[in-house]
Short mmCIF file of C-alpha atoms in Angstrom, two decimals:
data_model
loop_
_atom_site.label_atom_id
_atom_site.label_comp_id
_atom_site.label_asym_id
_atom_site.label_seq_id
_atom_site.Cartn_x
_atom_site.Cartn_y
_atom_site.Cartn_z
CA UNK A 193 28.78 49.96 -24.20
CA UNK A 194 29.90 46.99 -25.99
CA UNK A 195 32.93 48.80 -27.74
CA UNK A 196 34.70 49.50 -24.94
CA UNK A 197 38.80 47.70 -25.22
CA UNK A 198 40.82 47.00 -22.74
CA UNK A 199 44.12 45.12 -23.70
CA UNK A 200 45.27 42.67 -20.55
CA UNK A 201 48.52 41.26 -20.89
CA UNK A 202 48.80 37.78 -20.73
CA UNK A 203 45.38 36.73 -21.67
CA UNK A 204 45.36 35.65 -25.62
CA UNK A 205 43.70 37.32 -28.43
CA UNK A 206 40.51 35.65 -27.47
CA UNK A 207 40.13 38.33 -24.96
CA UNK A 208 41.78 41.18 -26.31
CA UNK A 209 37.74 42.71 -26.65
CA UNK A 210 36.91 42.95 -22.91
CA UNK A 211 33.20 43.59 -21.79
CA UNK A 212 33.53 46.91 -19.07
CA UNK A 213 31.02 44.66 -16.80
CA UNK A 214 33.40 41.63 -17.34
CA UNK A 215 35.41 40.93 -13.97
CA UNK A 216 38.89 40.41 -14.89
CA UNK A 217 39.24 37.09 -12.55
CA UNK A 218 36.16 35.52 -14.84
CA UNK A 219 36.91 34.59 -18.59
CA UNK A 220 33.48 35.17 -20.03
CA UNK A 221 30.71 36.86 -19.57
CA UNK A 222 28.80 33.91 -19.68
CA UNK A 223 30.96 32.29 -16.86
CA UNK A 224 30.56 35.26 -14.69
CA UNK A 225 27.09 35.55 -14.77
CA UNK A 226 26.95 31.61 -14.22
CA UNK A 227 28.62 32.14 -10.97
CA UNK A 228 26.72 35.18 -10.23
CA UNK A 229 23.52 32.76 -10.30
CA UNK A 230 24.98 29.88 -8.58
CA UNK A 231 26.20 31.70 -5.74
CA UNK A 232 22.58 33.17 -5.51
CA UNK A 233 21.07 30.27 -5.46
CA UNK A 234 23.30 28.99 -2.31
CA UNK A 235 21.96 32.27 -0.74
CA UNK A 236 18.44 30.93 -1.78
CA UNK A 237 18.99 27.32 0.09
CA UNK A 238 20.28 29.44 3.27
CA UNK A 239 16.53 30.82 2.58
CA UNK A 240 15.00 28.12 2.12
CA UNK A 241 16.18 26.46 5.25
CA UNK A 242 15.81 29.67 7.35
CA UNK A 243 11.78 29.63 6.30
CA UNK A 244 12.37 25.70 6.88
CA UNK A 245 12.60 26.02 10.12
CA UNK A 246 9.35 28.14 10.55
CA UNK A 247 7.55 25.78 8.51
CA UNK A 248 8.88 22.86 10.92
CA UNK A 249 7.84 24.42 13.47
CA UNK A 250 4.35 24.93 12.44
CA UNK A 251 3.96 21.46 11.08
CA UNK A 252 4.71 20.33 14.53
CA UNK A 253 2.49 22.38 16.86
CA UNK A 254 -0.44 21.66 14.01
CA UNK A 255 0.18 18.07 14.84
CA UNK A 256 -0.16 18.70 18.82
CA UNK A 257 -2.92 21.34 18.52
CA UNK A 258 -5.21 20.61 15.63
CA UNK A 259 -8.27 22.38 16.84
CA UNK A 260 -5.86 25.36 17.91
CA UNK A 261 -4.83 25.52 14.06
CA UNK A 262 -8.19 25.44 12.63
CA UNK A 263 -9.76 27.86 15.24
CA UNK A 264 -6.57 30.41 14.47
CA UNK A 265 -6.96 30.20 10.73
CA UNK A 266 -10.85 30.61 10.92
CA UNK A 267 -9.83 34.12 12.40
CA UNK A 268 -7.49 35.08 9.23
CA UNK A 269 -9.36 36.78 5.94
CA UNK A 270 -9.11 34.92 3.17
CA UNK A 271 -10.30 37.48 0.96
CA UNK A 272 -7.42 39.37 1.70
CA UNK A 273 -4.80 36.83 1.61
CA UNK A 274 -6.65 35.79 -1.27
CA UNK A 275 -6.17 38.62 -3.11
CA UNK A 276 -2.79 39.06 -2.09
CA UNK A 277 -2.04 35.90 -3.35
CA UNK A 278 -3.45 37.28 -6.89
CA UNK A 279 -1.05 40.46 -6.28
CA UNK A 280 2.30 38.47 -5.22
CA UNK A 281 1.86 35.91 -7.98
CA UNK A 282 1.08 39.18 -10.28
CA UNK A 283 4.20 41.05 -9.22
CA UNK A 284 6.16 37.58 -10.28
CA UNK A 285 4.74 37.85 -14.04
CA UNK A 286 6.03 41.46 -14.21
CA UNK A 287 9.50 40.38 -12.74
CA UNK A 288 9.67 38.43 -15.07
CA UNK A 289 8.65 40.26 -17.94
CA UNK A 290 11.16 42.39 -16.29
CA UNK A 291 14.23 40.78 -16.79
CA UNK A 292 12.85 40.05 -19.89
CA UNK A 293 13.21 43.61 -20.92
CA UNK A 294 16.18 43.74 -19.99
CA UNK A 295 17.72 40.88 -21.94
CA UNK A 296 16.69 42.08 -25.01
CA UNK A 297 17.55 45.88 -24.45
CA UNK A 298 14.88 47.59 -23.81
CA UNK A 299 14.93 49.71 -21.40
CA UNK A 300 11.88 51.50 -20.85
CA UNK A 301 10.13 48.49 -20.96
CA UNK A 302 13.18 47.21 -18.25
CA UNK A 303 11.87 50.24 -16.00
CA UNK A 304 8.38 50.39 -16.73
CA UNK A 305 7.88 46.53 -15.38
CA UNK A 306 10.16 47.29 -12.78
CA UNK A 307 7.88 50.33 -11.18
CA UNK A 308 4.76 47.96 -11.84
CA UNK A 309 6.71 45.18 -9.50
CA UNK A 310 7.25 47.76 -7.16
CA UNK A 311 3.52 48.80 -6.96
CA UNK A 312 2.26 45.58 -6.75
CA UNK A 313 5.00 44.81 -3.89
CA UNK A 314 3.66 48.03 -2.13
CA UNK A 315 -0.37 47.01 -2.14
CA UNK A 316 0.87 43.33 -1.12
CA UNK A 317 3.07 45.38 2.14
CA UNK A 318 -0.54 47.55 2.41
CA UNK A 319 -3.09 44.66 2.60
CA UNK A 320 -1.10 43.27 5.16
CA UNK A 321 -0.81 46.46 6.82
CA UNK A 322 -4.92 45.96 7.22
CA UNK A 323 -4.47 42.70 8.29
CA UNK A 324 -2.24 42.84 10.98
CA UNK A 325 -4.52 45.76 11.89
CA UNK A 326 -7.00 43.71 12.38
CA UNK A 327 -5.20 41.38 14.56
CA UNK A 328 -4.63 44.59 17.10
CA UNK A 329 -8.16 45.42 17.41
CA UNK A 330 -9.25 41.76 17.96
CA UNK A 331 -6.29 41.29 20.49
CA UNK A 332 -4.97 38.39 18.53
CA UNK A 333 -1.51 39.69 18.82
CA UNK A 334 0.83 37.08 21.27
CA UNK A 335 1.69 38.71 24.08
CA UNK A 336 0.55 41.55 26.46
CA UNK A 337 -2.89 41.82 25.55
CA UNK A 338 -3.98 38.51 23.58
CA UNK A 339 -7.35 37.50 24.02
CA UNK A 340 -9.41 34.24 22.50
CA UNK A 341 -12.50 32.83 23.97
CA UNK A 342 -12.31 28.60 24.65
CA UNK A 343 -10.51 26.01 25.92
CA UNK A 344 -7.57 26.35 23.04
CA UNK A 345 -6.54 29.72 24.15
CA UNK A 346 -2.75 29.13 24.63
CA UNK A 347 -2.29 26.92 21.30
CA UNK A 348 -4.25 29.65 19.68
CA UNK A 349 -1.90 32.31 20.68
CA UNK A 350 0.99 29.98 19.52
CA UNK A 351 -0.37 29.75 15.98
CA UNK A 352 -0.70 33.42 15.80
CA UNK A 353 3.17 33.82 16.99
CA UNK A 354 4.12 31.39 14.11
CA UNK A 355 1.51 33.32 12.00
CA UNK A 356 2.92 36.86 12.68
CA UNK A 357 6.95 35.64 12.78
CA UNK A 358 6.61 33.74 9.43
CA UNK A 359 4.44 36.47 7.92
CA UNK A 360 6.74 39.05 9.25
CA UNK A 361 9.51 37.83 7.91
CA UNK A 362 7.81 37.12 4.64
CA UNK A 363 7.13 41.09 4.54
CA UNK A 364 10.79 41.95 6.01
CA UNK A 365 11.88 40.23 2.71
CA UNK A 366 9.23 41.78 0.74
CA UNK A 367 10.72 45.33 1.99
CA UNK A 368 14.35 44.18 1.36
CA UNK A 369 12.95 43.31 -2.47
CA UNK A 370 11.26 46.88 -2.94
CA UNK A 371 14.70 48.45 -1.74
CA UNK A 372 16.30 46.21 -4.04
CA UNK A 373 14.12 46.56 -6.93
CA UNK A 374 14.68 50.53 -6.77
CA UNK A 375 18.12 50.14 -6.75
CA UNK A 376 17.87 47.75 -9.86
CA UNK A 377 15.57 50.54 -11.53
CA UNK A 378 17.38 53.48 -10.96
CA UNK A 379 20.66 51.28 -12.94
CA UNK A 380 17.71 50.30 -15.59
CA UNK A 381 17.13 54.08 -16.32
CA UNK A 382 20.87 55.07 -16.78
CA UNK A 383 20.97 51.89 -19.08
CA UNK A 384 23.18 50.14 -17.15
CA UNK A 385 22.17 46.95 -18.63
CA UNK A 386 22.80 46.06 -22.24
CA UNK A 387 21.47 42.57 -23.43
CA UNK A 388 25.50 41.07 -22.75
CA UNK A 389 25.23 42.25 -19.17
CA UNK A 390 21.95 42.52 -17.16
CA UNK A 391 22.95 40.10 -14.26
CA UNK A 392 21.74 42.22 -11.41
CA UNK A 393 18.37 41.83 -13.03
CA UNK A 394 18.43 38.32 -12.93
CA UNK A 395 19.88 37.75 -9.61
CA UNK A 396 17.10 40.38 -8.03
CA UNK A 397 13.95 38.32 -10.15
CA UNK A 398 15.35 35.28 -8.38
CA UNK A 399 15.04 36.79 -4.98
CA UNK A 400 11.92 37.91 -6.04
CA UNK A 401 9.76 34.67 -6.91
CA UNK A 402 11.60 33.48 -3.94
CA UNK A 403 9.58 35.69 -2.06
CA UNK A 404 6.83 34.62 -4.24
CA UNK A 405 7.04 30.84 -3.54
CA UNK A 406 7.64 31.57 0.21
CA UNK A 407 3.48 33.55 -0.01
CA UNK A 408 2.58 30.40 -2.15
CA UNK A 409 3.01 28.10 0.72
CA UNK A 410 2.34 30.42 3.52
CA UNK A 411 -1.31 31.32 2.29
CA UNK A 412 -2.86 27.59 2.20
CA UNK A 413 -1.03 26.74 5.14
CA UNK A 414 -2.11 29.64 7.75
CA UNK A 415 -5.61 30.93 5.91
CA UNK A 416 -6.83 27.95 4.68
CA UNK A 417 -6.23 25.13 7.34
CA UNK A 418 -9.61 22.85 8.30
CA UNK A 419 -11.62 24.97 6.84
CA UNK A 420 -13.51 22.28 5.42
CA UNK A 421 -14.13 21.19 8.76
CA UNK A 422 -15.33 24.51 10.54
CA UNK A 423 -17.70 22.74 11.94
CA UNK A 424 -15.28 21.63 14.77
CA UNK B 103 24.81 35.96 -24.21
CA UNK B 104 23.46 35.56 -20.32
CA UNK B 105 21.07 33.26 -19.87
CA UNK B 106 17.83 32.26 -21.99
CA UNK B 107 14.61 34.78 -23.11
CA UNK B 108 11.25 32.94 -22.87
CA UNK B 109 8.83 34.43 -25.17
CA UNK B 110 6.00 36.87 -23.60
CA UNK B 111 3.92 33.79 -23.80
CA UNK B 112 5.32 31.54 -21.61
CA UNK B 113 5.19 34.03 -18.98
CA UNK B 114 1.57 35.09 -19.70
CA UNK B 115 0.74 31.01 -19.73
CA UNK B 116 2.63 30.32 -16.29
CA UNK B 117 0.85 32.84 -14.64
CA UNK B 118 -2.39 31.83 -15.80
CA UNK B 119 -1.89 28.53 -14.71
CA UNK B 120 -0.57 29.91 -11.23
CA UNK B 121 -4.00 31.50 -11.25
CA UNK B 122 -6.22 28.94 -11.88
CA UNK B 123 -3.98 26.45 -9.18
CA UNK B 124 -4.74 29.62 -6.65
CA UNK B 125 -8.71 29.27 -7.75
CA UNK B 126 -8.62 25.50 -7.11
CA UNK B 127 -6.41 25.82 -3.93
CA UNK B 128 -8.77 27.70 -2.34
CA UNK B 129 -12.10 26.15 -3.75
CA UNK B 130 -10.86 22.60 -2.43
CA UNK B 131 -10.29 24.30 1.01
CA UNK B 132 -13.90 24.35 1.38
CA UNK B 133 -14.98 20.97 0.62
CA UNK B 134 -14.44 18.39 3.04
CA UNK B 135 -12.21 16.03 2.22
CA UNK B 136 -11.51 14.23 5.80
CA UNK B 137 -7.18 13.93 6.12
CA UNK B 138 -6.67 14.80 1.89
CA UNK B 139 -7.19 18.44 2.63
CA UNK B 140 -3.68 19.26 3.31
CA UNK B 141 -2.06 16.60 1.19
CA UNK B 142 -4.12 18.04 -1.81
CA UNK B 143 -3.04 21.99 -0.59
CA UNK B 144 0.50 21.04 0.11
CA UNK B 145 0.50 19.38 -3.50
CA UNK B 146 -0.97 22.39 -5.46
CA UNK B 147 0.96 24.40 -3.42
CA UNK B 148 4.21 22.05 -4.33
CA UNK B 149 3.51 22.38 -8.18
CA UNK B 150 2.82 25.99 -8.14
CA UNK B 151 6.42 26.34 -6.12
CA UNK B 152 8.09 24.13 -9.44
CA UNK B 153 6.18 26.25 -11.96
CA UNK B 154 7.98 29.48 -10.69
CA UNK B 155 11.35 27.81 -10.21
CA UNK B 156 11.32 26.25 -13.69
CA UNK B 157 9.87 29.12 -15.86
CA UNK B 158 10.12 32.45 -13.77
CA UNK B 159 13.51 31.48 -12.20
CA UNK B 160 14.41 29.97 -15.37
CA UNK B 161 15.75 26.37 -13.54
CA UNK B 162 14.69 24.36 -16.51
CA UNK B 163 17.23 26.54 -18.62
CA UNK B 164 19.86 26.78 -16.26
CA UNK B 165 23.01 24.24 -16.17
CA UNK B 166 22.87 21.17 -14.81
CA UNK B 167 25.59 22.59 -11.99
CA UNK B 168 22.31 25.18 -11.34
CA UNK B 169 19.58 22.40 -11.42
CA UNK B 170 21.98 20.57 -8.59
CA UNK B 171 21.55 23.70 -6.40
CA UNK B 172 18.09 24.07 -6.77
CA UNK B 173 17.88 20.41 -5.73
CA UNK B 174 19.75 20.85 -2.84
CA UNK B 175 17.75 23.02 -1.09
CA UNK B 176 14.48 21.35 -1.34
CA UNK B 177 16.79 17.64 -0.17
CA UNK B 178 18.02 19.43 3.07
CA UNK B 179 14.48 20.81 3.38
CA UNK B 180 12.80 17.17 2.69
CA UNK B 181 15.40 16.13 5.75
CA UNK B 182 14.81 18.07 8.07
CA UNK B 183 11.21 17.98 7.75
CA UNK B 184 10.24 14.52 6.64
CA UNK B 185 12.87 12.84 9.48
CA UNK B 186 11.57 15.27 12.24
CA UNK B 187 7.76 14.17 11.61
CA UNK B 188 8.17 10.50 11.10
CA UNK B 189 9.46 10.77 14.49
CA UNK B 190 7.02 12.91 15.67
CA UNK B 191 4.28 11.01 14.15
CA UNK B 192 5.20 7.83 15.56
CA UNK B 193 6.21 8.14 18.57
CA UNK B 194 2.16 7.51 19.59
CA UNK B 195 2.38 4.28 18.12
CA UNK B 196 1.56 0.65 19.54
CA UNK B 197 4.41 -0.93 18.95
CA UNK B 198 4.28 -3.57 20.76
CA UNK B 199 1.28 -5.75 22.24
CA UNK B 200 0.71 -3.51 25.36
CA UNK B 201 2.51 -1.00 24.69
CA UNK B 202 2.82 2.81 25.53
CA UNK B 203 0.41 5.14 23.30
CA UNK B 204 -3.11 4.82 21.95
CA UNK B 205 -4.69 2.46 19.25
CA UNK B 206 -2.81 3.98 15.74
CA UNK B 207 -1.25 7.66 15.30
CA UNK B 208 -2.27 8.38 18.86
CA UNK B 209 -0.22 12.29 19.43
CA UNK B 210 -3.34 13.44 17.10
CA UNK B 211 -5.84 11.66 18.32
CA UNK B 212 -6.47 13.12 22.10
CA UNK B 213 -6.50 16.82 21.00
CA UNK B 214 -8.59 16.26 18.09
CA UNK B 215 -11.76 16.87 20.11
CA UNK B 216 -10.80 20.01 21.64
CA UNK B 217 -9.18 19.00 24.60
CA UNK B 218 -8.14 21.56 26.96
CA UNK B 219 -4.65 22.52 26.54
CA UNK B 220 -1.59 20.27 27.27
CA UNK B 221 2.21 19.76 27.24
CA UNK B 222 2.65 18.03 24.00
CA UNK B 223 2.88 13.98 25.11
CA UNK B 224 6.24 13.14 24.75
CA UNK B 225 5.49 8.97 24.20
CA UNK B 226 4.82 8.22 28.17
CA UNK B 227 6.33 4.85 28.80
#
């Protein structure tokens, strides 16, 4: 791949050996994929304030409805989001060892850990599949036909609307990742990356362990609140 | 030529460690530790956050134009949460002799024991 020449006029003899995957408005390869990261990182502070705002929001009503919060998370299995904690985190290593792959050239290794992301990604989407099951039969879903016994009722069913939008859209960017991850192994199997161009890879690992770090604060703060103090 | 390769190891070692913060994470949920619960959650939680950023997403080999991204995002977070809450927080507080609000951080205090469900008190003066 790395043969390829392409002779630009004007440019010096520096850059008479052009890279296909090098975008003619970048000098290097190394610049381009430096701007490819920076300007997904931007995207990752848009998604870091976007989740902000949940988070805000939850830190608030915790404040106003402590019991509410503690009674809400008591109802949440922590075995589950345990374990998919141990899955998410999991799915991060073989990212990683993903792109990995990838920068050195290997490429059935670059698939291989690709399909393993993928699987974990899918028993993460299928735990929580159980879960939210869960919430249906025990009418814990806001709405039409919530249901919880005591006095905190109405905060209750407001920590399970912040539980099931920030969750949701936890899993909405889980499915965007899977999509994106086949996407990234179908180019791994035609060896579209080489170790001078893999940039795709390392763009989708850092949506990835975004997704990752989103789960990492999400699972102390709805499964594990006060429940020291279940005693309440 | 793009970016830097970590050896298998480091991986394999981060992840470990990620592991054993998600053991203690959940083992201090179940002792009692009075208000250092969440602190102590929201910290793990906080350094398993910069173990993934650093290693995984490869921030501590990025450039420093990189690093001041990263940054960013968690500065504009620490904004708009940290300013909303002190305000928040406070706005129970005596402060002056007489004042409006109960004795210390008093918007926690009156649901604390269960009380029935109310607007949230928005400092009655």
């Amino acid at each position: 791949m790395g043969d390829a020449i392409a002779v630009h006029g004007g440019h010096g003899d520096a850059h008479t050996h052009h890279h296909p995957d090098l975008q003619h408005h970048f000098d290097t390869l190394e610049q381009q994929h430096e701007a490819a990261t920076l300007g997904m990182w931007l995207f990752l502070i848009t998604e870091v304030l976007f989740f902000g705002g949940l988070f805000l929001a939850y830190m608030l009503y915790r404040v106003w409805y402590p019991t509410a919060w503690a009674e809400g998370s008591l109802e949440l299995n922590v075995l589950l989001g345990g374990i998919n904690t141990v899955v998410l985190i999991g799915s991060s290593l073989t990212m990683a060892l993903a792109v990995r792959a990838s920068q050195t050239g290997l490429r059935r290794a670059t698939v291989g850990w690709l399909l393993a992301t993928m699987a974990l990604g899918l028993t993460f989407l299928v735990i929580k599949y159980f879960e939210y099951a869960e919430k249906f039969e025990h009418h814990h879903v806001p709405g039409f036909d919530f249901h919880f016994d005591g006095p905190d009722a109405g905060p209750v069913q407001i920590y399970f609307s912040l539980y099931f939008l920030m969750t949701g859209l936890h899993a909405t960017h889980m499915v965007i990742g899977f999509g994106l991850l086949s996407v990234m192994a179908w180019m791994a199997a035609r060896g579209r990356f080489t170790p001078q161009w893999n940039t795709p890879m390392e763009i989708s690992g850092l949506y990835w362990h975004f997704v990752d770090i989103v789960w990492i604060f999400l699972f102390p703060l709805l499964y594990l609140v006060d429940r020291a103090h279940q005693a309440l | 030529m793009s970016g830097h390769v970590s050896p298998k190891s480091t991986y394999y070692l981060i992840f470990g460690a990620l592991m054993v913060l998600t053991a203690i994470t959940v083992a201090v949920a179940y002792r009692p530790l009075g208000v250092w619960n969440f602190p102590v959650a929201i910290a793990i939680a906080i350094t398993k956050a910069t173990l993934v950023i650093l290693f995984f997403m490869h921030a501590k080999y990025s450039s420093k134009l990189t690093k001041l991204f990263v940054g960013t995002a968690f500065f504009f977070l620490a904004i708009m949460l940290g300013l909303t809450m002190t305000d928040v927080l406070s706005r129970g507080l005596k402060t002056y002799p007489g004042g409006a609000g109960g004795s210390g951080y008093g918007v926690r205090a009156p649901h604390a024991t269960g009380a029935a469900p109310e607007a949230p008190r928005e400092g009655a003066h």
